Short mmCIF file of C-alpha atoms in Angstrom, two decimals:
data_model
loop_
_atom_site.label_atom_id
_atom_site.label_comp_id
_atom_site.label_asym_id
_atom_site.label_seq_id
_atom_site.Cartn_x
_atom_site.Cartn_y
_atom_site.Cartn_z
CA MET V 188 -72.41 29.38 7.28
CA ASN V 189 -72.09 32.21 9.69
CA LYS V 190 -73.81 35.07 9.63
CA ALA V 191 -73.26 37.77 11.91
CA TYR V 192 -75.42 40.58 13.00
CA LYS V 193 -75.74 43.29 15.63
CA PHE V 194 -77.98 45.01 17.93
CA ARG V 195 -78.25 47.72 20.44
CA ILE V 196 -78.54 47.00 23.17
CA TYR V 197 -79.70 49.57 26.45
CA PRO V 198 -77.15 48.55 29.84
CA ASN V 199 -78.57 49.66 33.62
CA ILE V 200 -76.47 51.20 35.53
CA GLU V 201 -74.61 48.59 36.92
CA GLN V 202 -74.39 46.90 34.06
CA LYS V 203 -71.98 50.01 32.27
CA ILE V 204 -69.54 49.25 35.14
CA MET V 205 -69.62 46.04 34.40
CA PHE V 206 -68.57 46.64 30.59
CA ALA V 207 -66.20 49.66 31.53
CA LYS V 208 -64.36 47.43 33.70
CA THR V 209 -64.05 44.92 30.64
CA PHE V 210 -63.58 46.92 28.41
CA GLY V 211 -60.51 47.62 31.41
CA CYS V 212 -59.04 44.52 31.83
CA VAL V 213 -59.37 43.39 27.65
CA ARG V 214 -56.66 46.32 27.37
CA PHE V 215 -54.84 45.86 30.01
CA ILE V 216 -54.31 42.35 29.36
CA TYR V 217 -53.49 42.82 25.50
CA ASN V 218 -51.22 45.43 26.53
CA LYS V 219 -49.54 44.03 29.33
CA MET V 220 -48.56 40.38 27.33
CA LEU V 221 -47.02 42.22 24.27
CA SER V 222 -44.82 44.71 27.16
CA ASP V 223 -43.88 40.83 28.23
CA ARG V 224 -43.87 39.68 25.12
CA ILE V 225 -41.45 42.72 23.86
CA ALA V 226 -39.31 42.66 26.79
CA HIS V 227 -39.26 38.65 27.11
CA TYR V 228 -37.61 39.08 23.26
CA GLU V 229 -35.39 41.10 23.42
CA ALA V 230 -33.63 39.92 26.94
CA THR V 231 -33.62 36.03 25.06
CA LYS V 232 -34.35 37.13 21.57
CA GLN V 233 -36.99 33.77 21.73
CA SER V 234 -40.53 34.35 22.15
CA LEU V 235 -42.32 33.99 24.75
CA LYS V 236 -45.83 32.41 25.28
CA ASN V 237 -48.05 34.00 27.73
CA THR V 238 -51.63 33.71 28.99
CA PRO V 239 -54.16 36.12 30.84
CA ALA V 240 -54.39 33.34 32.98
CA GLN V 241 -50.78 33.83 34.82
CA TYR V 242 -51.54 37.11 35.88
CA LYS V 243 -54.53 36.73 37.26
CA ALA V 244 -52.40 36.46 40.83
CA GLU V 245 -50.83 39.86 40.34
CA PHE V 246 -53.85 41.58 39.51
CA PRO V 247 -56.57 39.96 41.06
CA TRP V 248 -59.63 41.56 39.56
CA LEU V 249 -58.73 40.84 36.05
CA LYS V 250 -60.94 37.25 37.91
CA GLU V 251 -63.80 39.77 38.08
CA VAL V 252 -64.75 40.15 34.38
CA ASP V 253 -65.03 37.22 31.86
CA SER V 254 -62.18 34.59 30.95
CA LEU V 255 -63.51 34.44 27.44
CA ALA V 256 -62.94 37.85 27.35
CA LEU V 257 -59.41 38.00 28.12
CA ALA V 258 -58.93 34.22 26.28
CA ASN V 259 -60.05 36.71 22.56
CA ALA V 260 -57.58 39.07 23.28
CA GLN V 261 -54.78 37.39 23.74
CA LEU V 262 -56.12 35.13 20.70
CA ASN V 263 -56.21 39.26 18.58
CA LEU V 264 -52.19 39.19 19.66
CA ASN V 265 -51.50 36.00 18.62
CA ALA V 266 -53.18 36.43 15.16
CA ALA V 267 -51.19 40.72 14.55
CA TYR V 268 -48.04 38.65 15.27
CA LYS V 269 -48.91 36.01 12.74
CA ASN V 270 -49.96 38.76 10.27
CA PHE V 271 -46.92 40.05 11.28
CA PHE V 272 -44.36 37.91 10.13
CA THR V 273 -46.62 36.70 7.43
CA ASN V 274 -47.10 40.00 5.92
CA PRO V 275 -44.57 42.58 7.54
CA GLU V 276 -46.37 45.51 5.68
CA ARG V 277 -48.55 45.22 8.14
CA GLY V 278 -45.92 46.84 10.93
CA PHE V 279 -45.23 45.58 14.13
CA PRO V 280 -48.83 44.75 17.39
CA HIS V 281 -49.61 48.31 18.75
CA PHE V 282 -51.01 48.48 21.61
CA LYS V 283 -53.99 50.28 22.25
CA SER V 284 -54.20 53.49 23.81
CA LYS V 285 -56.83 54.02 26.65
CA LYS V 286 -57.54 57.45 25.00
CA THR V 287 -60.27 56.30 22.15
CA ASN V 288 -63.90 56.71 22.31
CA LYS V 289 -64.73 52.96 21.20
CA ALA V 290 -64.41 50.15 23.22
CA SER V 291 -64.88 46.18 22.43
CA TYR V 292 -64.58 42.48 23.35
CA SER V 293 -66.11 39.78 22.27
CA THR V 294 -66.54 35.82 24.75
CA ASN V 295 -67.99 33.20 23.39
CA ASN V 296 -71.16 30.73 24.00
CA GLN V 297 -70.43 27.74 25.55
CA LYS V 298 -73.49 25.46 26.89
CA GLY V 299 -76.78 28.45 26.53
CA SER V 300 -74.66 31.41 28.42
CA VAL V 301 -75.27 33.47 25.37
CA ARG V 302 -78.91 33.29 24.88
CA ILE V 303 -81.68 35.56 23.19
CA GLU V 304 -85.01 35.19 24.65
CA ASN V 305 -88.14 37.87 25.32
CA GLY V 306 -86.29 41.10 24.82
CA ARG V 307 -82.82 40.66 25.98
CA ILE V 308 -79.42 38.59 25.89
CA LYS V 309 -77.44 36.81 28.57
CA LEU V 310 -73.92 37.56 28.33
CA PRO V 311 -71.60 35.88 30.78
CA LYS V 312 -70.79 38.22 34.63
CA ILE V 313 -73.15 40.78 33.45
CA GLY V 314 -76.45 38.96 33.57
CA PHE V 315 -79.66 39.77 30.94
CA VAL V 316 -79.20 42.73 29.13
CA LYS V 317 -82.85 44.75 27.51
CA ILE V 318 -81.24 44.28 23.42
CA LYS V 319 -83.83 46.13 20.22
CA GLN V 320 -83.98 42.88 18.20
CA HIS V 321 -84.64 43.99 14.82
CA ARG V 322 -85.36 40.73 13.44
CA GLU V 323 -86.07 37.68 13.74
CA ILE V 324 -83.58 34.39 14.28
CA PRO V 325 -84.25 30.91 12.86
CA SER V 326 -84.64 28.52 15.56
CA ASP V 327 -82.11 26.09 14.06
CA TRP V 328 -79.60 28.79 14.29
CA THR V 329 -76.59 28.61 16.26
CA ILE V 330 -74.83 30.98 18.78
CA LYS V 331 -70.78 30.82 18.21
CA THR V 332 -69.01 34.54 19.45
CA VAL V 333 -70.54 38.11 20.36
CA THR V 334 -68.56 41.35 20.57
CA VAL V 335 -70.34 43.43 22.93
CA SER V 336 -68.88 47.19 21.43
CA LYS V 337 -69.83 51.49 22.93
CA ASN V 338 -69.07 53.88 20.03
CA PRO V 339 -68.16 57.34 20.63
CA ALA V 340 -71.69 58.82 20.95
CA ASP V 341 -71.94 56.38 25.04
CA LYS V 342 -74.09 53.79 22.59
CA TYR V 343 -74.06 49.86 23.73
CA PHE V 344 -74.14 47.43 20.61
CA VAL V 345 -73.67 43.65 19.96
CA SER V 346 -72.77 41.72 17.42
CA VAL V 347 -74.08 38.29 17.72
CA LEU V 348 -72.45 35.41 14.96
CA PHE V 349 -74.32 32.88 14.16
CA GLU V 350 -73.82 29.45 12.61
CA TYR V 351 -76.38 28.02 10.27
CA GLU V 352 -76.47 25.42 7.80
CA ASN V 353 -77.14 26.75 4.47
CA GLN V 354 -77.05 23.99 1.33
CA VAL V 355 -76.76 27.53 -1.45
CA SER V 356 -75.83 25.78 -4.86
CA LYS V 357 -74.44 28.58 -7.19
CA ILE V 358 -76.33 29.16 -10.36
CA THR V 359 -74.82 29.71 -14.16
CA PRO V 360 -74.64 33.18 -14.72
CA LYS V 361 -76.59 34.38 -17.33
CA LYS V 362 -78.03 38.04 -16.59
CA PHE V 363 -74.90 40.79 -16.40
CA ILE V 364 -74.08 44.24 -15.05
CA GLY V 365 -71.38 45.83 -15.24
CA LEU V 366 -70.58 48.71 -12.63
CA ASP V 367 -67.78 51.58 -13.59
CA PHE V 368 -67.01 54.18 -10.29
CA SER V 369 -68.27 57.33 -10.22
CA MET V 370 -66.38 59.72 -7.67
CA HIS V 371 -69.84 61.59 -7.56
CA GLU V 372 -72.60 59.29 -9.29
CA LEU V 373 -70.68 56.03 -6.66
CA PHE V 374 -70.88 54.09 -9.72
CA VAL V 375 -73.40 54.42 -13.44
CA THR V 376 -73.90 50.63 -15.00
CA SER V 377 -73.92 49.43 -18.07
CA GLU V 378 -77.46 49.93 -18.70
CA GLY V 379 -76.97 53.91 -18.17
CA ASP V 380 -78.10 53.94 -14.00
CA ILE V 381 -76.81 56.26 -11.52
CA PRO V 382 -77.96 56.38 -8.59
CA GLU V 383 -76.98 59.91 -7.71
CA TYR V 384 -75.34 59.49 -4.73
CA PRO V 385 -76.63 62.00 -2.04
CA ARG V 386 -72.68 62.60 -0.86
CA PHE V 387 -74.03 62.67 2.87
CA TYR V 388 -71.13 63.91 4.34
CA ARG V 389 -69.83 67.05 1.80
CA LYS V 390 -74.14 67.98 2.85
CA ALA V 391 -72.98 67.72 6.81
CA LEU V 392 -69.11 69.54 6.11
CA LYS V 393 -71.02 73.11 7.52
CA ARG V 394 -72.51 71.64 10.92
CA LEU V 395 -69.68 69.75 11.73
CA ALA V 396 -66.47 72.33 11.09
CA LYS V 397 -69.04 74.13 13.48
CA ALA V 398 -69.55 71.42 16.64
CA GLN V 399 -65.29 70.83 15.86
CA ARG V 400 -64.86 74.53 16.12
CA LYS V 401 -66.90 74.34 19.10
CA LEU V 402 -65.95 71.65 21.12
CA SER V 403 -62.04 72.34 20.40
CA LEU V 404 -62.89 76.03 22.14
CA CYS V 405 -64.32 74.05 25.25
CA GLN V 406 -61.75 73.16 28.02
CA LYS V 407 -60.47 70.39 28.17
CA GLY V 408 -61.45 67.69 31.32
CA SER V 409 -64.96 69.87 31.72
CA LYS V 410 -68.50 68.55 31.36
CA ASN V 411 -69.29 70.81 28.86
CA ARG V 412 -66.77 69.08 26.14
CA GLN V 413 -67.78 65.55 26.58
CA LYS V 414 -71.03 67.27 25.50
CA GLN V 415 -69.99 68.39 22.88
CA ARG V 416 -67.62 65.47 21.97
CA LYS V 417 -70.94 63.08 22.28
CA LYS V 418 -72.58 66.51 19.58
CA VAL V 419 -69.87 65.53 16.85
CA ALA V 420 -70.33 61.48 17.34
CA LEU V 421 -73.51 61.25 16.90
CA LEU V 422 -73.14 63.80 13.57
CA HIS V 423 -71.02 61.96 12.52
CA GLU V 424 -72.37 58.76 12.93
CA LYS V 425 -76.22 59.99 11.78
CA VAL V 426 -73.25 60.16 8.46
CA ALA V 427 -72.52 56.83 8.55
CA ASN V 428 -75.86 55.31 9.21
CA GLN V 429 -76.77 57.93 5.72
CA ARG V 430 -74.48 56.09 3.92
CA LYS V 431 -74.88 52.12 5.31
CA ASP V 432 -78.47 52.22 4.00
CA PHE V 433 -77.98 53.95 1.01
CA LEU V 434 -75.37 51.45 -0.15
CA HIS V 435 -77.31 48.57 1.86
CA LYS V 436 -80.32 49.65 -0.21
CA TRP V 437 -78.78 49.99 -4.01
CA SER V 438 -76.38 47.06 -3.45
CA LYS V 439 -79.82 44.06 -2.38
CA LYS V 440 -81.17 45.63 -5.87
CA LEU V 441 -78.47 44.81 -7.58
CA ALA V 442 -77.96 41.31 -5.56
CA ASP V 443 -81.65 40.52 -6.27
CA ASN V 444 -81.48 41.44 -10.04
CA TYR V 445 -78.72 40.04 -11.15
CA ASP V 446 -76.19 36.84 -11.69
CA ALA V 447 -73.45 38.74 -11.89
CA VAL V 448 -72.09 42.04 -11.40
CA CYS V 449 -69.07 43.43 -12.96
CA ILE V 450 -66.76 45.32 -11.10
CA GLU V 451 -62.68 46.43 -11.28
CA ASP V 452 -60.69 45.50 -8.35
CA LEU V 453 -60.12 49.54 -7.15
CA ASN V 454 -57.60 50.45 -4.93
CA MET V 455 -59.08 53.34 -3.49
CA GLN V 456 -56.50 54.76 -0.64
CA GLY V 457 -54.07 54.56 -3.05
CA MET V 458 -56.37 56.43 -5.36
CA SER V 459 -57.00 59.23 -2.60
CA GLN V 460 -53.88 59.73 -1.61
CA SER V 461 -52.37 60.17 -5.51
CA LEU V 462 -55.61 62.31 -7.01
CA ASN V 463 -56.46 64.33 -3.77
CA PHE V 464 -59.78 62.80 -3.22
CA GLY V 465 -59.18 61.93 -0.20
CA LYS V 466 -62.65 63.18 1.28
CA SER V 467 -64.95 62.22 -2.44
CA VAL V 468 -63.28 58.69 -1.65
CA SER V 469 -64.54 58.46 2.00
CA ASP V 470 -67.54 59.86 1.23
CA ASN V 471 -68.99 57.88 -1.24
CA GLY V 472 -67.74 54.06 0.73
CA TRP V 473 -67.22 52.30 -1.92
CA GLY V 474 -65.21 49.80 -0.43
CA MET V 475 -68.55 49.26 1.79
CA PHE V 476 -70.47 48.64 -0.94
CA THR V 477 -68.54 46.23 -2.74
CA THR V 478 -68.45 43.85 0.60
CA PHE V 479 -72.06 44.69 0.68
CA LEU V 480 -72.59 43.41 -2.85
CA GLN V 481 -70.20 40.52 -2.42
CA TYR V 482 -72.10 39.02 0.47
CA LYS V 483 -75.64 39.50 -0.84
CA LEU V 484 -75.01 37.59 -3.97
CA GLU V 485 -73.09 35.06 -2.71
CA GLU V 486 -76.35 34.37 -0.31
CA HIS V 487 -77.25 33.75 -3.38
CA GLY V 488 -75.64 31.15 -5.36
CA LYS V 489 -74.51 34.81 -7.51
CA GLN V 490 -71.43 35.97 -8.12
CA LEU V 491 -69.57 39.28 -7.94
CA ILE V 492 -66.23 39.43 -10.70
CA MET V 493 -63.55 41.57 -10.34
CA ILE V 494 -62.10 43.18 -13.06
CA ASP V 495 -58.50 44.07 -13.36
CA LYS V 496 -57.45 47.50 -12.20
CA PHE V 497 -55.64 47.66 -15.15
CA TYR V 498 -57.65 46.95 -17.87
CA PRO V 499 -58.74 50.01 -20.05
CA SER V 500 -62.26 50.15 -19.37
CA SER V 501 -62.38 53.45 -20.25
CA GLN V 502 -60.44 53.86 -23.58
CA ILE V 503 -62.33 50.56 -25.48
CA CYS V 504 -64.78 51.07 -28.57
CA HIS V 505 -66.78 48.73 -26.63
CA VAL V 506 -68.94 48.07 -30.68
CA CYS V 507 -65.47 47.42 -33.09
CA GLY V 508 -62.38 47.34 -30.03
CA TYR V 509 -61.20 50.12 -31.10
CA LYS V 510 -58.97 51.86 -28.00
CA ASN V 511 -58.56 55.51 -28.37
CA GLU V 512 -55.06 56.90 -26.11
CA GLU V 513 -56.53 59.86 -25.54
CA THR V 514 -59.75 59.53 -23.33
CA LYS V 515 -56.91 58.60 -20.76
CA ASN V 516 -57.33 61.85 -19.94
CA LEU V 517 -60.54 62.80 -16.79
CA LEU V 518 -61.89 65.42 -18.33
CA VAL V 519 -62.96 63.54 -20.80
CA ARG V 520 -66.59 62.43 -20.41
CA ASP V 521 -67.47 61.70 -23.95
CA TRP V 522 -65.47 60.70 -26.87
CA THR V 523 -66.61 59.55 -31.17
CA CYS V 524 -65.27 56.41 -32.44
CA PRO V 525 -62.99 57.45 -35.16
CA ASN V 526 -62.85 53.75 -36.65
CA CYS V 527 -66.62 53.47 -36.85
CA HIS V 528 -68.33 56.99 -35.28
CA GLU V 529 -70.07 55.15 -32.62
CA HIS V 530 -70.62 58.59 -29.61
CA HIS V 531 -69.92 57.32 -26.44
CA ASP V 532 -70.43 58.53 -22.60
CA ARG V 533 -67.37 57.50 -20.76
CA ASP V 534 -68.64 55.91 -17.96
CA ILE V 535 -71.50 53.97 -19.10
CA ASN V 536 -69.19 52.87 -22.49
CA ALA V 537 -66.80 51.81 -19.23
CA ALA V 538 -69.56 49.38 -17.43
CA ILE V 539 -70.65 47.79 -20.76
CA ASN V 540 -66.33 46.54 -21.75
CA ILE V 541 -66.77 46.37 -17.55
CA MET V 542 -69.62 43.77 -17.74
CA GLU V 543 -68.07 41.89 -21.41
CA GLU V 544 -65.07 41.63 -19.78
CA GLY V 545 -66.41 39.67 -16.70
CA LYS V 546 -68.17 37.11 -19.49
CA ARG V 547 -64.80 36.52 -20.98
CA THR V 548 -63.12 36.30 -17.51
CA ILE V 549 -65.80 34.01 -15.99
CA SER V 550 -66.37 31.91 -19.67
CA ALA V 551 -62.35 31.45 -19.39
#
């Protein structure tokens, strides 16, 4: 199995310069190869199979950086082409912009060219870089690839992909729980628990707006603008870290206590656009939460069961099965079943139905 850990690194000035060169070369070779492929196809109507090695004679400065970083840029371009031809809706490969504040490149471990030891990580063409290793790595794990990145706050990170032997056998689910998505609380469980999501982005809106206004008044290219841009990036980073921390803790709690978690397969992008819930959907990070939950469950041989998004979980009485069409109105937060007279909280009833449908799905 594979698992990736992300660590922060602290390069010195020379290493930062080398990282900047590598980021630039990777971006350049990707754009150059894409441009040549487009031009070749327009002229001959045939595809062009070009490689980074072909450009080193014309652009000798490409030899200064890690060759595997350039090779991975080629693989990324090939994957972008494949994705386009497999599913044109994904869009044709686009050029990488120099103006974005986030940069990255990937390299591979070849015969110990990448290793972690004594609080440092060895990277090709870079040397040993100080690393903040917040967790121990088992000695039998093997480093496969490393992705170096710099975020808009000018912080450097490495994402290290490890390969290891893991004999995880799937367990037969006995303890189930259903989760009904909630715009404000993130979700409501079939047991009535509510995480009470703090809505970090909403709380930071005033500070963000003030910082953004100040940034807009700074002269482009000035040092004050660079300083203010970094302050804005740090505010966004704090919100993102708060959100991730909250989602990690709740996903771990659910993965530790239940064998199977049942949720609806929701289209969050469509929901944010059609219902004008853009900020709320982006703030609670439901998609990120389901990703965390899935891999945490799979690590223990457990399951995340996805229910069809068109399943009428809010309309069905979980006691007698009566379908109440009136609950299509989102303003109806509780209702009494006309058939069995059971009183329901809308979200808890939906979560119970999602759980029961999940049980039927895996037993079918």
